[in-house]
Coordinates of C-alpha atoms and ligand atoms in Angstrom, one line a residue:
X1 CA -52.5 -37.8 -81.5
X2 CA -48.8 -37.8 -80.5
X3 CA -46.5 -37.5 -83.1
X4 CA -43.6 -39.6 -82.9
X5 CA -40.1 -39.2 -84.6
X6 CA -36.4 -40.8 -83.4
X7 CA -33.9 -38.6 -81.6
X8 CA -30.9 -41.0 -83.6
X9 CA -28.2 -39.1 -81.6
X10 CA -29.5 -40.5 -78.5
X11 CA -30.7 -44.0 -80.0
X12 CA -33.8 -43.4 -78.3
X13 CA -37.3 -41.8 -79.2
X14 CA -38.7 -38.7 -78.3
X15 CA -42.4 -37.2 -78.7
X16 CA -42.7 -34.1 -79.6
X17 CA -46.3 -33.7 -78.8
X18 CA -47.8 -30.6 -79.7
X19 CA -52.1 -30.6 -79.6
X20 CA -52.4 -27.7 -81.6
X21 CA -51.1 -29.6 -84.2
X22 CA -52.0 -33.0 -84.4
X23 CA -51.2 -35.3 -87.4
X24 CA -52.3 -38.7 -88.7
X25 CA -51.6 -39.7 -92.1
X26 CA -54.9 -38.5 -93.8
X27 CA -54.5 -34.9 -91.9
X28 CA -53.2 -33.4 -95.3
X29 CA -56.9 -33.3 -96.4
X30 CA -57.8 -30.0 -94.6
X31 CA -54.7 -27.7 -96.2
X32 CA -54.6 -27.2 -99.2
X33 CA -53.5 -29.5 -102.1
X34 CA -51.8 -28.6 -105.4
X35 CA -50.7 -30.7 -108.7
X36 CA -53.4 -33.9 -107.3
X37 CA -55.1 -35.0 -110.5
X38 CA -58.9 -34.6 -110.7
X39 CA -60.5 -38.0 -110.9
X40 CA -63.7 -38.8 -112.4
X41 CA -64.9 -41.2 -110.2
X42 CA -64.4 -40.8 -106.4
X43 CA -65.4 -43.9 -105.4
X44 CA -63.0 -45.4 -107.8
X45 CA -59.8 -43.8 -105.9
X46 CA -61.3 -44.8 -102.5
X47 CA -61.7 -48.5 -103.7
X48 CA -57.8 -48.4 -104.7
X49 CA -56.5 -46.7 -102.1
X50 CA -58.8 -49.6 -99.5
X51 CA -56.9 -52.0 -101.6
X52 CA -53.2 -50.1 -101.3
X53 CA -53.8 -50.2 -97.6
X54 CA -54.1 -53.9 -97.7
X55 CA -50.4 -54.5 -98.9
X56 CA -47.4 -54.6 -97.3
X57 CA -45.1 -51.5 -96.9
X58 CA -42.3 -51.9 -99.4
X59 CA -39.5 -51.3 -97.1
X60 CA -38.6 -52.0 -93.3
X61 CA -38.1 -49.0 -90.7
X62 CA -35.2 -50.1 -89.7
X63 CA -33.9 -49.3 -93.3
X64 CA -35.2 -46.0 -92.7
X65 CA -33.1 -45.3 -89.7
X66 CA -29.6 -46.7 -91.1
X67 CA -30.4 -44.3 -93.8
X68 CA -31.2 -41.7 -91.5
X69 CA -27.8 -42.5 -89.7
X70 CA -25.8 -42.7 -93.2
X71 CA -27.6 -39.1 -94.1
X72 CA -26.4 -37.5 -90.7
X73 CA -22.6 -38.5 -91.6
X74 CA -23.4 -36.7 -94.9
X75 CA -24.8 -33.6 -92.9
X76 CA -21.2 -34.0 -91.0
X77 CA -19.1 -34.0 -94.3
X78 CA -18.1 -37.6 -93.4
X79 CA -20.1 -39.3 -96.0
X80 CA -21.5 -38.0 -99.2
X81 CA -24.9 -38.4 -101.1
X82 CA -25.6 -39.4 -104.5
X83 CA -28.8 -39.3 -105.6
X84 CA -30.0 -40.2 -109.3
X85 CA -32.3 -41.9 -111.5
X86 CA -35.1 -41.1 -113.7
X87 CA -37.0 -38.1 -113.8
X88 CA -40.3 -40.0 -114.4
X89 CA -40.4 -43.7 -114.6
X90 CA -42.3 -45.9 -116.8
X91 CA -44.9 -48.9 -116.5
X92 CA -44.3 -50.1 -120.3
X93 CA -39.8 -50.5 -119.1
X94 CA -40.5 -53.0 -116.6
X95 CA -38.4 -56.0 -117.9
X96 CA -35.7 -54.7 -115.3
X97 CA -32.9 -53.1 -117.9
X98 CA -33.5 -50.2 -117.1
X99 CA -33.0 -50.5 -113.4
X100 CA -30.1 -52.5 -113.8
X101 CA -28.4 -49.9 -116.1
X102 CA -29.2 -47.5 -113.7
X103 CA -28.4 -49.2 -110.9
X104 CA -24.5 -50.2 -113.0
X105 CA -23.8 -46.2 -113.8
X106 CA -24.6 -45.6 -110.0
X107 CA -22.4 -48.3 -108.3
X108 CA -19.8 -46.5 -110.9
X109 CA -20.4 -43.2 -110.1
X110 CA -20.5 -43.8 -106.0
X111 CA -16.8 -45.8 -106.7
X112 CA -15.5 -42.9 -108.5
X113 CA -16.4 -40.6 -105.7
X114 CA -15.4 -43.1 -102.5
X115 CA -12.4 -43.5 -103.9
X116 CA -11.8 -39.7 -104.5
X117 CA -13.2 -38.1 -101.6
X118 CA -12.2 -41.7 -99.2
X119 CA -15.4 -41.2 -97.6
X120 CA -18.5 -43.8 -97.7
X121 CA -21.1 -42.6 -100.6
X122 CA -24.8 -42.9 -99.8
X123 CA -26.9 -44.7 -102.6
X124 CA -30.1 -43.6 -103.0
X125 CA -32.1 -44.2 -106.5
X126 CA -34.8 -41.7 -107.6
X127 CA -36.6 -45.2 -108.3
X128 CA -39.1 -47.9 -107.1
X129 CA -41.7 -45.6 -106.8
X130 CA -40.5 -42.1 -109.5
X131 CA -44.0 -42.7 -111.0
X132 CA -45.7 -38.7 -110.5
X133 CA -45.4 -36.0 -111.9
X134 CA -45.9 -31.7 -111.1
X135 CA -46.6 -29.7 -114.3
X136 CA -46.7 -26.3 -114.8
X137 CA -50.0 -26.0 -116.8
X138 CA -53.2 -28.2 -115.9
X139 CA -53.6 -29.0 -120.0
X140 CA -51.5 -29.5 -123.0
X141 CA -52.7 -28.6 -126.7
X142 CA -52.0 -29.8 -129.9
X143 CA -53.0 -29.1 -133.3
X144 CA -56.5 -27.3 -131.4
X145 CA -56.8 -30.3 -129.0
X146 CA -56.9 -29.6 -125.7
X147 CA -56.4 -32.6 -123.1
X148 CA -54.8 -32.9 -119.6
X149 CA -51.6 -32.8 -119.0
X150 CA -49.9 -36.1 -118.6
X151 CA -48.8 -36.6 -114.5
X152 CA -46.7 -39.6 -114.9
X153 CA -47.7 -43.2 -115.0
X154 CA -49.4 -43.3 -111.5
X155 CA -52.0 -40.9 -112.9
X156 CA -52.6 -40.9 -116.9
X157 CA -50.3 -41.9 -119.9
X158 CA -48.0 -40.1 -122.0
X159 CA -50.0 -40.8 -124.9
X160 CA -51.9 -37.5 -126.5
X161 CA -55.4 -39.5 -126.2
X162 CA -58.5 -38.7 -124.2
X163 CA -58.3 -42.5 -123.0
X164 CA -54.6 -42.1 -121.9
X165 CA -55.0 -38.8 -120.6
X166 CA -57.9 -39.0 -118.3
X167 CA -56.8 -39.9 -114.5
X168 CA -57.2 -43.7 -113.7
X169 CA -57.2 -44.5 -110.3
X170 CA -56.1 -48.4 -110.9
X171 CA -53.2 -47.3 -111.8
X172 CA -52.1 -46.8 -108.4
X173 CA -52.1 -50.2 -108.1
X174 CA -49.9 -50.6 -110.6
X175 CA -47.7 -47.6 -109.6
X176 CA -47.5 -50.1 -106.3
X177 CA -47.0 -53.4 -108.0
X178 CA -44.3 -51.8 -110.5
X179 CA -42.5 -50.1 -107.3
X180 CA -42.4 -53.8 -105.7
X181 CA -41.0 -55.6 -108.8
X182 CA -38.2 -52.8 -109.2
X183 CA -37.6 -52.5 -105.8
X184 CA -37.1 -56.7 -105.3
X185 CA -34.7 -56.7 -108.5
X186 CA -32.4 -53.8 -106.5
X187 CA -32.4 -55.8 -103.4
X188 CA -31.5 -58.9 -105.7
X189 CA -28.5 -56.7 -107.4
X190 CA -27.5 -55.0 -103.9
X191 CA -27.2 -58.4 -102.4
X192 CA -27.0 -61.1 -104.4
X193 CA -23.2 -61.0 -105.6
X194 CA -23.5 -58.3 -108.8
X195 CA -22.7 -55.4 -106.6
X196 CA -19.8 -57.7 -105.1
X197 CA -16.5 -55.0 -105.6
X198 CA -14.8 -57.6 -107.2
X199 CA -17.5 -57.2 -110.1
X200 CA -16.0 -53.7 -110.8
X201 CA -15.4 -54.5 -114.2
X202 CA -18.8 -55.8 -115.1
X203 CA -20.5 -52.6 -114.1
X204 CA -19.3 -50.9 -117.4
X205 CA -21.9 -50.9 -120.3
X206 CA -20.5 -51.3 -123.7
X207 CA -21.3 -47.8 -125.0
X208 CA -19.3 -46.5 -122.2
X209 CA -16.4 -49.0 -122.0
X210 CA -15.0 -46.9 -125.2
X211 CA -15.0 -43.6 -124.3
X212 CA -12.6 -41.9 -122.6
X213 CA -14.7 -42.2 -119.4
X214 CA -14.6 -45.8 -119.9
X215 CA -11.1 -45.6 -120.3
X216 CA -10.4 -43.7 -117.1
X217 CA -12.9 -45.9 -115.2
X218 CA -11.6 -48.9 -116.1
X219 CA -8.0 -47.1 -114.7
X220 CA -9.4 -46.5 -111.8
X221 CA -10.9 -49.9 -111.7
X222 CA -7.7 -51.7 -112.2
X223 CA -6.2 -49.8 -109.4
X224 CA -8.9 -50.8 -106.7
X225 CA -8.6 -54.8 -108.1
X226 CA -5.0 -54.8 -106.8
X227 CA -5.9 -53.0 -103.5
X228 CA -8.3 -56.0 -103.3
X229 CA -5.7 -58.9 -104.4
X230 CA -3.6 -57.3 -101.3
X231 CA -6.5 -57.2 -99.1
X232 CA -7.2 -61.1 -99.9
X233 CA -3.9 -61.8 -99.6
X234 CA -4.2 -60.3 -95.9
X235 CA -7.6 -62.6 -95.6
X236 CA -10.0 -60.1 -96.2
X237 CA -12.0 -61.8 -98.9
X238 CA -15.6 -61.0 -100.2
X239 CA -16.7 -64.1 -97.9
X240 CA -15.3 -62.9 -94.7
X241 CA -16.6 -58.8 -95.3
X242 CA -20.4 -58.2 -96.1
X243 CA -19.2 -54.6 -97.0
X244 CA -16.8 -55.9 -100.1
X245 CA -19.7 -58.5 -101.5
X246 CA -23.2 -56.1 -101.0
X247 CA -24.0 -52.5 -100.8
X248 CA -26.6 -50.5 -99.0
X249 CA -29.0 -48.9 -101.9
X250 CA -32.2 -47.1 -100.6
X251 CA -35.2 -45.6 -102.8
X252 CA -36.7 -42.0 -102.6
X253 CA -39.1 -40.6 -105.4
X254 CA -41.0 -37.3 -104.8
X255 CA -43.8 -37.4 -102.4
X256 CA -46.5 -35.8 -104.7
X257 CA -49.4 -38.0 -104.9
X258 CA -50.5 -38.0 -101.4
X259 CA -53.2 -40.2 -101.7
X260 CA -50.9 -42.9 -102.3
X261 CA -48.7 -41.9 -100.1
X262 CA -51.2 -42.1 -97.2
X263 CA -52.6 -45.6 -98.2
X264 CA -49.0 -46.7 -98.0
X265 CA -48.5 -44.9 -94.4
X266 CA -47.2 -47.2 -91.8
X267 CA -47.2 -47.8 -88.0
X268 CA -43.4 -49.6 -87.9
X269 CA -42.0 -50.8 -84.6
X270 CA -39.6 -48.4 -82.7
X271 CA -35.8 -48.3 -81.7
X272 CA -36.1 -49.2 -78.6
X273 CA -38.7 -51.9 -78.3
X274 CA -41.5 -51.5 -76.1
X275 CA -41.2 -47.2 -77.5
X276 CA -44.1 -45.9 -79.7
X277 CA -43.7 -47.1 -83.1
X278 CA -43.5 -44.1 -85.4
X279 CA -45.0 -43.8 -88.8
X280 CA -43.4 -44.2 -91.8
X281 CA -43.8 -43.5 -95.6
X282 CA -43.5 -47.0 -96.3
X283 CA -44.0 -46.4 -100.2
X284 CA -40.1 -45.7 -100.2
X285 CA -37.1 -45.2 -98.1
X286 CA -37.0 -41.2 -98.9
X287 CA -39.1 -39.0 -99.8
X288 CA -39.0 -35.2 -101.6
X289 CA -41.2 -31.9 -102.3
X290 CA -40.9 -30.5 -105.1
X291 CA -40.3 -26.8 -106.1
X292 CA -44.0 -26.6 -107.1
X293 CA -45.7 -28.0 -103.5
X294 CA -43.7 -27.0 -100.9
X295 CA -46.0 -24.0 -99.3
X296 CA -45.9 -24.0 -95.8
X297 CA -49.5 -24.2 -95.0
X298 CA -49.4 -26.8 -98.0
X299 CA -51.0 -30.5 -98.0
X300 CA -47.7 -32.1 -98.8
X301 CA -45.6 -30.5 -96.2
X302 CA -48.4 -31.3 -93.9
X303 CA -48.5 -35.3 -95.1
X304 CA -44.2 -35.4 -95.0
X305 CA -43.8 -33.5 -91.6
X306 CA -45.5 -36.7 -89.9
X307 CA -43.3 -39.4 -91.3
X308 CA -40.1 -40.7 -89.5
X309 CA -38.2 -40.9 -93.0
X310 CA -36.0 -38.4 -93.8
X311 CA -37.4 -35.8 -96.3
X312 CA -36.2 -33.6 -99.0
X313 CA -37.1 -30.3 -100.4
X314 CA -36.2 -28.8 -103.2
X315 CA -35.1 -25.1 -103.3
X316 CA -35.5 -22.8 -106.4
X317 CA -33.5 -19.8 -107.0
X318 CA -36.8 -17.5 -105.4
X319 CA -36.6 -19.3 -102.1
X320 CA -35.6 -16.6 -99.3
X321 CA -33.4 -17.2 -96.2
X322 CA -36.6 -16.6 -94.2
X323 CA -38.5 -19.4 -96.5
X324 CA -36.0 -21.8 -95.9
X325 CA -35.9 -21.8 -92.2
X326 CA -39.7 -21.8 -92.1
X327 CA -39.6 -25.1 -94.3
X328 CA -36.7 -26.5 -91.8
X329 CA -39.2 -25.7 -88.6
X330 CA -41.9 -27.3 -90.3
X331 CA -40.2 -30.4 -91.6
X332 CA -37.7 -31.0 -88.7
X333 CA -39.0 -29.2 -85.6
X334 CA -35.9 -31.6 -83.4
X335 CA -33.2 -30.3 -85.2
X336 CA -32.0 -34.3 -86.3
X337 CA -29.1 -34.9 -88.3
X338 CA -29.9 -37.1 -91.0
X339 CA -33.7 -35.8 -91.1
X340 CA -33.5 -32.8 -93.7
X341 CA -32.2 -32.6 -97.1
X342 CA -32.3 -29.5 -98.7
X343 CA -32.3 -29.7 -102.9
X344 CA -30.7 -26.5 -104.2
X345 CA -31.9 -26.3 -107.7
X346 CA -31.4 -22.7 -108.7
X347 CA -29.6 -23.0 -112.4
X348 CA -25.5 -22.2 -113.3
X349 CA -25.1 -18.8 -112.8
X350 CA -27.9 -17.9 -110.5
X351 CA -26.8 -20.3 -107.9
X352 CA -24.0 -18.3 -107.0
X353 CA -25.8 -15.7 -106.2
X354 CA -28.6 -16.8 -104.7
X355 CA -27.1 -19.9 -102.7
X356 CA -25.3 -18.1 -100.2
X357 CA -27.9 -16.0 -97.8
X358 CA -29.3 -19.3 -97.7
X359 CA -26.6 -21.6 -96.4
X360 CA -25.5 -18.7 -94.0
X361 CA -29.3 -18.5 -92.7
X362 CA -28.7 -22.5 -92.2
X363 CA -25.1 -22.2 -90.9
X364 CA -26.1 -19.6 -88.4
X365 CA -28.8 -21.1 -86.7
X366 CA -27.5 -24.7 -86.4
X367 CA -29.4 -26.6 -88.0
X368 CA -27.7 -29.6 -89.1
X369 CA -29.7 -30.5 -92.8
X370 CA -27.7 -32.3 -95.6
X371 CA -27.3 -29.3 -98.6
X372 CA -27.5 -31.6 -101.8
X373 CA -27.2 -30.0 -105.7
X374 CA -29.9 -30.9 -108.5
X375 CA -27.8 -29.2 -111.1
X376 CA -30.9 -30.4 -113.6
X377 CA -33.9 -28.6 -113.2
X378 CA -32.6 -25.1 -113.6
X379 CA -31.2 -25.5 -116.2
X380 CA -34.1 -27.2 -118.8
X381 CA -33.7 -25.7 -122.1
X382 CA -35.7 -26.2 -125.5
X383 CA -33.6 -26.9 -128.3
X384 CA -33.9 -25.3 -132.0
X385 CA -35.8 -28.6 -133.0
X386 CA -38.0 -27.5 -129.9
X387 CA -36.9 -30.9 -127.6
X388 CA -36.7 -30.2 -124.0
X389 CA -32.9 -30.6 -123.1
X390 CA -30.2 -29.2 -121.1
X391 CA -26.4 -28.7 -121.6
X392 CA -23.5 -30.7 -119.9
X393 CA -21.8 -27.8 -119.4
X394 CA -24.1 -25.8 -117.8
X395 CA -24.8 -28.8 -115.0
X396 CA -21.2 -28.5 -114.6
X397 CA -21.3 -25.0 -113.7
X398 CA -23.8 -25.4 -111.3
X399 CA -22.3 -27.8 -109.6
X400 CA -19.2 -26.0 -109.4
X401 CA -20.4 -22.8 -108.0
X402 CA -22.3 -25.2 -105.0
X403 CA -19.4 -26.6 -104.0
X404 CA -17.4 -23.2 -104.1
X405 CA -20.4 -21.9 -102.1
X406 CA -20.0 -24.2 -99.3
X407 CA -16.5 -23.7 -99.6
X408 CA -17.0 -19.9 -98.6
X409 CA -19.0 -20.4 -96.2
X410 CA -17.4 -23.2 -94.4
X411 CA -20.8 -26.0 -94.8
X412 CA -20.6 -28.8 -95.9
X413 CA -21.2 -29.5 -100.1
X414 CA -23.1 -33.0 -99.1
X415 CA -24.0 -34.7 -102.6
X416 CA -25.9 -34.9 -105.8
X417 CA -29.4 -35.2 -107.4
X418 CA -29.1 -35.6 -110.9
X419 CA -31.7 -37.4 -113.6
X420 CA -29.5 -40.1 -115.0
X421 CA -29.8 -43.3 -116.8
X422 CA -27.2 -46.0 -117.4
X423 CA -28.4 -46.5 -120.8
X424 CA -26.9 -44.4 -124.1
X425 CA -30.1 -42.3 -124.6
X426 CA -29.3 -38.7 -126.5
X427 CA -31.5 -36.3 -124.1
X428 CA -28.9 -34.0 -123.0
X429 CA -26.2 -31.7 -125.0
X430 CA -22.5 -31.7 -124.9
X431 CA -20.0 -34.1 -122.8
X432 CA -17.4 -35.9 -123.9
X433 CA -19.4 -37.5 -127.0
X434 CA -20.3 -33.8 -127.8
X435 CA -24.2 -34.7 -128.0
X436 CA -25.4 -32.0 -130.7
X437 CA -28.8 -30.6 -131.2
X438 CA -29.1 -32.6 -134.3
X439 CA -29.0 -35.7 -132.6
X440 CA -31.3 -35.0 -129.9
X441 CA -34.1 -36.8 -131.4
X442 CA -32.1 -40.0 -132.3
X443 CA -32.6 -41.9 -128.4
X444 CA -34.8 -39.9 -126.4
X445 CA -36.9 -42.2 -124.5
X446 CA -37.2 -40.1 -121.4
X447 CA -40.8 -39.5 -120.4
X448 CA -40.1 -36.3 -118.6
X449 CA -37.3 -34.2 -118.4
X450 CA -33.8 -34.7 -120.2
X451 CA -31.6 -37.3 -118.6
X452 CA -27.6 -37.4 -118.6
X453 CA -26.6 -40.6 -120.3
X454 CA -24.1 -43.3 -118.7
X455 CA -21.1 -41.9 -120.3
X456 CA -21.9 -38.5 -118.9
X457 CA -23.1 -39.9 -115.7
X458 CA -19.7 -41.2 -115.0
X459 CA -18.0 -38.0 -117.0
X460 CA -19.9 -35.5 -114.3
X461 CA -18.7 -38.2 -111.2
X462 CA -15.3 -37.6 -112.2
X463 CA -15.6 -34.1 -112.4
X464 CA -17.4 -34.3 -108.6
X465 CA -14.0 -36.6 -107.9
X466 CA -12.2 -33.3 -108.5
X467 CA -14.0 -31.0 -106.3
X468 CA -14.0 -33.5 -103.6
X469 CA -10.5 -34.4 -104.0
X470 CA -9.5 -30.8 -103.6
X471 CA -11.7 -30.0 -100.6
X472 CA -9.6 -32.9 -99.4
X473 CA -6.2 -31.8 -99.6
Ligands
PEP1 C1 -38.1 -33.4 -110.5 O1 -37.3 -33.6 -109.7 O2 -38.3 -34.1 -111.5 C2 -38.8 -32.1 -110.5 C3 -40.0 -31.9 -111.0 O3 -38.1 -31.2 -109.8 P1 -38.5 -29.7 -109.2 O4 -39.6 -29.9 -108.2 O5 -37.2 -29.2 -108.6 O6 -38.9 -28.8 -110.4
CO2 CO1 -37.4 -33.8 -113.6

């Protein structure tokens, strides 16, 4: 079988054919697979996965390809990318708040950064879809119990049962049906008036509105609502301009469970009609690796090379120059901008170092990815209470020495990944509220990893303002 992708630079699709290595969306199953739960009942999953293939795909491929366009102005330093949302979400906070709130501290953070850097923001939610999990060990004990490790709400349940814990494959289903719900409430908010720039004031929750990031939002705010009086004035009114009453915002969650993913694979007509239609993840309108399952001759690089989406990998602080190319050749054999994101993830202090054979590998051989910081996962630390956390500061950092890295080296710093929430949880130290240790325990409600909060959200955009502002001038 041909495999299909879209040369976007020339509009037009090319096939790049190659027998030796033929895909289709269930040719994952001869490489090997890591982090995939064991289920029980094998019949079980293939009765779900019969049913997933009877549903529509959650998103449209044209979506894809503006995204894919949007990402390749990133890759050109004439947009930038900010990516954010939960690091696991949850079936039991489906009543839509939390996707709103998330959805609020975003449109804020993407304002504070279009207005600093004066270049369009790319909105893309780690959500519709964040439901699976990697772990590190297979089991987790307590108190002489050993049970399996919980693999996020598409798999098991958080709960430390054998009931919860064993691998259900129905919930795929509802890892689908949740997606859909979320996904119909974003369009709603991206369309339907609330993301309207005139609402800037509305985006603001009340735990934020007092501090002093509130404060300088609502500056910043004020100033834009009298750039808009003078742009009405001139006749350019939410009515006339699309671009002032909706936004673009796409999805992406990590591409782990590949069973899903491949029930949800999709034949989507091609750019220019009459072309062979690619195939597209059509579970969401990006899609990542993690750290944990990105071997070359892996099952998930296998299942994400195929798709016409554009893909992300993320990039610990033991990946090699030599590893990273490999990955690029695998993932974007065409060399197309807006294709590849690379995920540096390395922790403060280490990125520094280990950052910069990398970029130059990338620089040097021309390959035109979008370089985007997770400042989160290397930097997970326990607290002395023993709760997973990490510290504001140190996310800072990291972020600081990736833009001074592309600084040196002349790429381009393209945009963020960062595990937020709009809501005023207490899962990560330090920012301007000066989250203690102590206080840790008093809102966690993430079922994963540590999240920043909506005041720190918008603290750490400002910040980004700053960096961007001065690669400006
Ligand atoms: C994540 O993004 O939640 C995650 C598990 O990241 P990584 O693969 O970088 O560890
Ligand atoms: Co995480």
């Amino acid at each position: 079988m041909l495999r299909e992708s879209v040369d976007l630079s020339a509009n037009a699709p090319v096939n790049t054919a190659d027998a030796a290595s033929a895909w289709h969306p269930a040719s994952w199953h001869s490489h090997p697979a890591r982090q995939l739960p064991a289920y029980a009942d094998a019949a079980a999953l293939q009765s779900a996965c019969a049913q997933l293939r009877q549903f529509p795909p959650l998103i449209f491929g044209g979506e894809v390809l503006a995204l894919r366009r949007q990402l390749a102005e990133v890759a050109a330093g004439r947009a930038f990318l900010l990516q954010g949302g939960d690091c696991a979400e949850s079936f039991d906070a489906l009543d839509g708040d939390a996707a709103r709130e998330t959805f609020k501290v975003m449109l804020q953070m993407a304002l504070v950064l279009t207005y600093a850097a004066a270049r369009p923001v790319v909105k893309l939610g780690r959500i519709a879809g964040q439901y699976a999990k990697p772990r590190s060990a297979d089991t987790e004990t307590q108190g002489g119990v050993t049970l399996p490790s919980y693999r996020g709400d598409i798999v098991n349940g958080a709960g430390f049962t054998p009931a919860e814990r064993a691998p259900d494959p129905q919930r795929l289903l509802r890892a689908y049906s949740a997606s859909a719900a979320t996904l119909n409430l974003l369009r709603a908010l991206a369309h339907g008036g609330f993301a309207d720039l005139h609402q800037l004031h509305r985006w603001t929750t009340d735990f934020v509105r007092a501090s002093p990031q509130g404060k300088r939002y609502e500056e910043l705010a004020g100033r834009i609502s009298q750039a808009l009086d003078f742009m009405a004035a001139c006749g350019f009114t939410s009515d006339a301009m699309a671009q002032l009453r909706e936004v673009d915002f796409y999805t992406s969650h990590e591409a782990l469970h590949l069973h899903y993913e491949e029930a949800l694979t999709r034949r989507m007509e091609a750019v220019p009609a009459g072309a062979a239609a690619p195939w597209y993840g059509a579970s969401a309108h990006m899609l990542w690796l993690g750290e944990r399952t990105r071997q070359l001759d892996g099952a998930h690089i296998e299942y994400l090379r195929g798709i016409a989406n554009p893909v992300g990998v993320k990039i610990g602080p033991n990946a090699t120059p030599t590893d990273v190319l490999a990955l690029a050749q695998a993932l974007d054999p065409a060399r197309e901008p807006g294709r590849l994101v690379l995920i540096t993830r390395m922790g403060a202090g280490q990125l520094a170092q280990k950052l910069p054979p990398l970029v130059a590998a990338v620089r040097d051989a021309g390959l035109p990815v979008v370089w985007a910081c997770d400042p989160m996962h290397g930097n997970t630390v326990t607290s002395g209470q023993g709760i997973k956390t990490r510290d504001f500061n140190n996310i800072v950092q990291e972020v600081r020495e990736f833009f001074a890295v592309h600084a040196a080296a002349g790429t381009v710093a393209g945009g963020l990944h960062i595990e937020l929430t709009g809501q005023d949880v207490t899962e990560c130290r330090g920012g301007g509220q000066n989250l203690t240790d102590e206080r840790l325990a008093e809102r966690y409600t993430s079922a994963c990893d540590p999240r920043l909060n909506g005041s720190q959200s918008l603290e750490l955009a400002f910040l980004v303002a700053e960096l961007l502002n001065a690669q400006r001038r």
